[in-house]
Amino acid sequence: MAASIIDGKAISEKTRDEVLQEATELKARTGIVPHLAAILVGNDPASQVYVRNKERACEKAGLRSTLHRLPETTTQQELLTLIQQLNSDASVHGILVQLPLPKHIDSVTVLDAVHPLKDVDAFHPENVGLMLQGRPRFLPCTPAGVMKMLQVSNVQTAGRHAVVIGRSDIVGKPMAALLMQKGADATVTLCHSRTTDIRRWCLEADILVAAVGIPEFVKGDWVKPGAVVIDVGINRVEDRLVGDVEYSPAAERASMITPVPGGVGPMTIAMLLRNTLTAAKMI
Ligand code: NAP
């Protein structure tokens, strides 16, 4: 039987509506309009699209956004100076540094410079630590979006085996952390490029999360019949976007699956809006 589709677009729209409603209430009560400051360095075409989408999403959800565009030649010190200004600007609640940064800039130094209370991407070590301890201030957007999709789709995680492929700081590691937290209670296996026989682990997954960055890396026959498949990957192949999972054969075996596009991607932006609202409520 073919899998049912977890519609990230629909779930994200509902989340955005909730943010709009809460932002409207916050403004009526306090006059505060949650404000996201985005920083884009250079001319990477994909980054420009991502930042534009985030700006539009803010506008629709009743949030203010300001884009700081800096040239490719910006020095690390110039970028750090801008971040310090935004850190001390009381009208700014969230700061987003669009990645990737040009090669001459050290991303870790830059991301560490964002004030932890304005770190709406949840990349700062303080926020990563709080999340790992199960008392999050902000949840990392993509993994939080996945958790929301599982919850809305009534996917039971407790006691089930979740396999995450990928161990990046942005997706894989926090994804595994959220799935194993008390409350989610999955038993988690984390696979990466040095894992031997990934197929075997995939075949044991009740919940399979692919965050590899290789088009159609997970083959359809690696999916355990009845598994829930979450495809985080976004890969441009010629003129179309494909995920990290071989979609059609995987959908034949899975009970639920996320499409690409229209799956995890829209959820990431919705969670960024949620974090910006949370940041504004913290003052
Ligand atoms: P990343 O930083 O490149 O990490 C990829 C991970 O996959 C690494 O941990 C790597 O292992 C692992 N890997 C690479 N080749 C492998 C192999 N042959 N077998 C097993 N594991 C392998 O990528 P990322 O930032 O996590 O992103 C992953 C994908 O998600 C990309 O397609 C990206 O575009 C997409 N993404 C989507 C969203 C969204 O909103 N939907 C958000 C962020 C990212 P090692 O650590 O051993 O190198």
Coordinates of C-alpha atoms and ligand atoms in Angstrom, one line a residue:
M1 CA 0.0 0.0 0.0
A2 CA 1.3 3.5 -0.8
A3 CA 2.3 5.7 2.0
S4 CA 0.2 8.7 3.2
I5 CA 2.0 12.0 2.6
I6 CA 2.9 14.2 5.5
D7 CA 2.1 17.6 4.1
G8 CA 4.7 20.0 5.4
K9 CA 3.1 22.9 3.5
A10 CA -0.2 22.5 5.2
I11 CA 1.3 21.9 8.7
S12 CA 3.6 24.9 8.3
E13 CA 0.6 27.1 7.2
K14 CA -1.2 26.2 10.4
T15 CA 1.9 27.0 12.5
R16 CA 2.3 30.3 10.7
D17 CA -1.4 31.1 11.4
E18 CA -0.8 30.4 15.1
V19 CA 2.3 32.7 15.1
L20 CA 0.2 35.4 13.4
Q21 CA -2.5 35.1 16.0
E22 CA 0.0 35.2 18.9
A23 CA 2.0 38.1 17.3
T24 CA -1.2 40.1 16.9
E25 CA -2.1 39.5 20.5
L26 CA 1.4 40.4 21.7
K27 CA 1.2 43.7 19.7
A28 CA -2.2 44.5 21.1
R29 CA -1.1 43.8 24.6
T30 CA 2.4 45.3 24.7
G31 CA 3.0 47.2 21.4
I32 CA 5.9 44.8 20.6
V33 CA 6.2 43.6 17.0
P34 CA 8.6 40.6 16.9
H35 CA 11.6 41.7 14.7
L36 CA 13.9 39.4 12.8
A37 CA 17.2 40.9 11.5
A38 CA 18.6 38.8 8.7
I39 CA 22.2 39.1 7.5
L40 CA 23.2 38.0 4.0
V41 CA 26.8 38.2 3.0
G42 CA 27.6 37.8 -0.7
N43 CA 25.5 36.8 -3.7
D44 CA 24.9 33.1 -3.4
P45 CA 21.7 32.6 -5.5
A46 CA 20.2 29.9 -3.2
S47 CA 20.8 32.0 -0.1
Q48 CA 19.1 35.0 -1.7
V49 CA 16.0 32.9 -2.3
Y50 CA 16.0 31.5 1.2
V51 CA 16.4 35.0 2.7
R52 CA 13.6 36.4 0.5
N53 CA 11.3 33.5 1.5
K54 CA 12.0 34.2 5.2
E55 CA 11.3 37.9 4.8
R56 CA 8.0 37.1 3.1
A57 CA 7.0 34.6 5.7
C58 CA 7.7 37.2 8.5
E59 CA 5.5 39.7 6.8
K60 CA 2.6 37.3 6.4
A61 CA 2.9 36.2 10.1
G62 CA 2.8 39.7 11.4
L63 CA 6.5 39.9 12.2
R64 CA 8.9 42.7 11.2
S65 CA 12.0 41.7 9.2
T66 CA 15.1 43.7 8.3
L67 CA 17.6 42.4 5.8
H68 CA 21.2 43.5 6.1
R69 CA 22.9 42.8 2.8
L70 CA 26.7 42.9 2.8
P71 CA 29.1 42.5 -0.1
E72 CA 31.1 39.3 -0.6
T73 CA 34.3 41.3 0.3
T74 CA 33.0 42.0 3.9
T75 CA 35.6 41.3 6.5
Q76 CA 34.9 39.1 9.5
Q77 CA 35.4 42.1 11.7
E78 CA 32.8 44.1 9.8
L79 CA 30.3 41.3 10.2
L80 CA 31.1 40.9 13.9
T81 CA 30.6 44.7 14.3
L82 CA 27.2 44.5 12.7
I83 CA 26.2 41.6 14.9
Q84 CA 27.3 43.5 18.0
Q85 CA 25.1 46.4 16.9
L86 CA 22.1 44.1 16.4
N87 CA 22.8 42.4 19.8
S88 CA 22.5 45.7 21.6
D89 CA 19.5 47.0 19.5
A90 CA 16.5 46.6 21.7
S91 CA 14.1 46.7 18.8
V92 CA 15.7 43.5 17.3
H93 CA 14.5 40.2 18.8
G94 CA 16.0 37.6 16.5
I95 CA 19.2 37.6 14.5
L96 CA 19.7 35.2 11.6
V97 CA 23.1 34.9 9.7
Q98 CA 22.4 33.2 6.4
L99 CA 24.8 30.3 5.7
P100 CA 27.0 29.6 4.0
L101 CA 29.3 32.5 4.6
P102 CA 32.2 33.4 2.3
K103 CA 35.2 31.2 2.8
H104 CA 37.4 33.9 4.4
I105 CA 34.9 34.2 7.3
D106 CA 34.9 31.7 10.2
S107 CA 31.2 30.7 10.6
V108 CA 31.8 29.4 14.1
T109 CA 33.2 32.7 15.4
V110 CA 30.3 34.6 13.7
L111 CA 27.5 32.3 15.0
D112 CA 29.0 32.4 18.5
A113 CA 28.8 36.2 18.4
V114 CA 25.0 36.2 18.1
H115 CA 23.5 37.0 21.6
P116 CA 22.0 33.7 22.9
L117 CA 18.7 35.4 23.6
K118 CA 18.5 36.5 20.0
D119 CA 19.8 33.2 18.5
V120 CA 16.6 32.2 16.7
D121 CA 18.5 29.5 14.7
A122 CA 19.5 27.9 18.0
F123 CA 23.1 27.5 16.9
H124 CA 24.8 29.1 19.9
P125 CA 26.5 26.6 22.2
E126 CA 24.4 27.9 25.2
N127 CA 21.2 27.1 23.3
V128 CA 22.6 23.8 22.1
G129 CA 23.4 22.9 25.7
L130 CA 20.0 23.9 27.0
M131 CA 18.4 21.8 24.3
L132 CA 20.5 18.8 25.1
Q133 CA 19.6 19.1 28.8
G134 CA 15.9 19.1 27.8
R135 CA 15.2 22.7 28.8
P136 CA 15.3 24.5 25.5
R137 CA 15.1 28.2 25.0
F138 CA 14.9 27.9 21.2
L139 CA 14.6 24.6 19.3
P140 CA 16.8 24.3 16.1
C141 CA 14.4 25.0 13.2
T142 CA 14.7 22.0 10.9
P143 CA 14.7 19.3 13.6
A144 CA 11.9 21.1 15.5
G145 CA 9.9 21.2 12.3
V146 CA 10.3 17.4 11.9
M147 CA 9.2 16.9 15.5
K148 CA 6.1 19.0 14.8
M149 CA 5.3 17.0 11.7
L150 CA 5.5 13.8 13.6
Q151 CA 3.4 15.1 16.4
V152 CA 0.7 16.5 14.1
S153 CA 0.7 13.3 12.1
N154 CA 0.2 11.3 15.3
V155 CA 3.4 9.3 14.8
Q156 CA 4.3 7.6 18.0
T157 CA 7.9 8.0 18.8
A158 CA 8.1 6.5 22.3
G159 CA 9.7 3.1 22.4
R160 CA 10.3 3.1 18.6
H161 CA 13.6 2.9 16.8
A162 CA 14.5 6.1 15.0
V163 CA 17.4 6.1 12.6
V164 CA 18.9 9.5 11.6
I165 CA 21.4 9.6 8.7
G166 CA 23.7 12.6 9.0
R167 CA 25.4 14.2 12.0
S168 CA 25.6 17.9 11.1
D169 CA 25.2 20.5 13.9
I170 CA 22.3 22.0 12.0
V171 CA 20.2 18.9 11.3
G172 CA 21.5 15.4 12.2
K173 CA 22.8 15.9 15.8
P174 CA 19.9 18.0 17.1
M175 CA 17.5 15.7 15.3
A176 CA 18.8 12.7 17.2
A177 CA 18.8 14.7 20.4
L178 CA 15.2 15.7 20.1
L179 CA 14.0 12.2 19.2
M180 CA 15.8 10.8 22.3
Q181 CA 14.5 13.5 24.7
K182 CA 12.2 12.5 27.5
G183 CA 8.7 12.9 26.1
A184 CA 9.8 11.8 22.6
D185 CA 11.4 8.7 24.0
A186 CA 12.6 7.1 20.8
T187 CA 15.6 4.8 20.8
V188 CA 18.0 6.5 18.3
T189 CA 20.7 5.3 16.0
L190 CA 22.8 8.0 14.3
C191 CA 24.5 7.1 11.0
H192 CA 27.1 9.0 9.2
S193 CA 29.7 8.6 6.4
R194 CA 31.8 6.2 8.5
T195 CA 28.8 3.9 9.4
T196 CA 29.2 0.5 7.9
D197 CA 26.2 -1.1 6.1
I198 CA 23.7 1.8 6.5
R199 CA 21.1 -0.2 4.6
R200 CA 21.0 -2.7 7.6
W201 CA 20.3 0.2 10.0
C202 CA 17.7 1.7 7.8
L203 CA 15.8 -1.6 7.5
E204 CA 15.5 -1.6 11.3
A205 CA 14.1 1.9 11.5
D206 CA 10.5 2.6 12.5
I207 CA 11.2 6.2 11.9
L208 CA 13.9 7.0 9.3
V209 CA 15.2 10.6 9.0
A210 CA 17.5 11.3 6.0
A211 CA 19.8 14.4 6.2
V212 CA 22.7 13.5 4.0
G213 CA 22.8 15.9 1.1
I214 CA 23.1 13.2 -1.5
P215 CA 20.2 12.9 -4.0
E216 CA 18.2 9.7 -3.5
F217 CA 20.8 8.3 -1.2
V218 CA 18.3 6.1 0.7
K219 CA 17.0 3.4 -1.7
G220 CA 13.4 2.3 -1.6
D221 CA 14.3 -1.2 -0.6
W222 CA 16.1 0.1 2.5
V223 CA 12.8 1.2 4.0
K224 CA 11.2 -1.2 6.5
P225 CA 7.6 -1.9 5.5
G226 CA 5.4 0.5 7.5
A227 CA 8.1 2.9 8.5
V228 CA 7.7 6.6 8.7
V229 CA 10.2 8.3 6.3
I230 CA 11.3 11.9 6.8
D231 CA 13.3 13.3 4.0
V232 CA 15.2 16.4 5.0
G233 CA 17.4 16.6 1.9
I234 CA 17.0 19.3 -0.6
N235 CA 19.2 18.7 -3.7
R236 CA 19.0 20.5 -7.0
V237 CA 19.4 18.0 -9.8
E238 CA 19.3 19.7 -13.2
D239 CA 16.2 21.8 -12.9
R240 CA 14.3 20.0 -10.1
L241 CA 14.6 19.5 -6.4
V242 CA 15.0 16.0 -5.1
G243 CA 15.4 14.7 -1.5
D244 CA 17.8 12.3 0.0
V245 CA 15.3 9.4 -0.4
E246 CA 14.3 7.6 -3.6
Y247 CA 10.8 8.8 -3.2
S248 CA 8.5 6.5 -5.3
P249 CA 9.8 3.1 -4.2
A250 CA 10.2 4.3 -0.6
A251 CA 6.6 5.5 -0.7
E252 CA 5.5 2.0 -1.8
R253 CA 6.9 0.5 1.5
A254 CA 6.5 3.3 4.0
S255 CA 3.3 4.1 6.0
M256 CA 4.0 7.8 5.9
I257 CA 6.5 9.9 3.9
T258 CA 7.4 13.6 3.5
P259 CA 7.7 14.9 -0.1
V260 CA 10.5 17.1 -1.5
P261 CA 9.6 19.9 -2.1
G262 CA 6.7 20.5 0.3
G263 CA 7.8 18.5 3.2
V264 CA 10.4 19.5 5.8
G265 CA 11.5 22.7 4.0
P266 CA 8.4 24.8 4.8
M267 CA 8.5 23.6 8.4
T268 CA 11.9 25.1 8.9
I269 CA 10.7 28.6 8.1
A270 CA 7.6 28.2 10.3
M271 CA 9.8 27.2 13.2
L272 CA 12.0 30.3 12.6
L273 CA 8.9 32.4 12.9
R274 CA 8.0 30.6 16.1
N275 CA 11.5 31.2 17.6
T276 CA 11.4 34.9 16.7
L277 CA 8.0 35.2 18.5
T278 CA 9.5 33.4 21.5
A279 CA 12.5 35.8 21.5
A280 CA 10.1 38.8 21.5
K281 CA 8.1 37.4 24.3
M282 CA 11.2 36.9 26.5
I283 CA 11.9 40.6 26.9
Ligands
NAP1 P1 26.0 18.3 5.9 O1 26.4 19.3 6.9 O2 26.7 18.2 4.6 O3 25.9 16.9 6.6 C1 25.7 15.7 5.9 C2 25.8 14.5 6.8 O4 25.6 13.4 6.0 C3 27.2 14.4 7.5 O5 27.0 14.1 8.8 C4 27.8 13.3 6.7 O6 28.7 12.4 7.5 C5 26.6 12.5 6.2 N1 27.0 11.7 5.0 C6 27.6 12.2 3.9 N2 27.8 11.2 3.0 C7 27.3 10.1 3.6 C8 27.3 8.7 3.2 N3 27.7 8.3 2.0 N4 26.8 7.8 4.1 C9 26.3 8.3 5.3 N5 26.3 9.5 5.7 C10 26.8 10.4 4.9 O7 24.4 18.6 5.5 P2 23.2 19.2 6.3 O8 23.4 20.6 6.5 O9 23.0 18.3 7.5 O10 22.0 18.9 5.3 C11 21.7 17.7 4.9 C12 20.6 17.8 3.8 O11 19.5 18.5 4.3 C13 21.0 18.7 2.6 O12 20.4 18.1 1.4 C14 20.5 20.0 2.9 O13 20.2 20.8 1.7 C15 19.2 19.6 3.6 N6 18.7 20.6 4.5 C16 17.3 20.9 4.4 C17 16.8 21.7 5.3 C18 15.3 21.9 5.2 O14 14.8 23.0 5.7 N7 14.6 21.0 4.6 C19 17.5 22.4 6.3 C20 18.9 22.1 6.3 C21 19.5 21.2 5.5 P3 30.1 12.9 8.1 O15 29.7 13.7 9.3 O16 30.7 11.6 8.5 O17 30.8 13.7 7.1

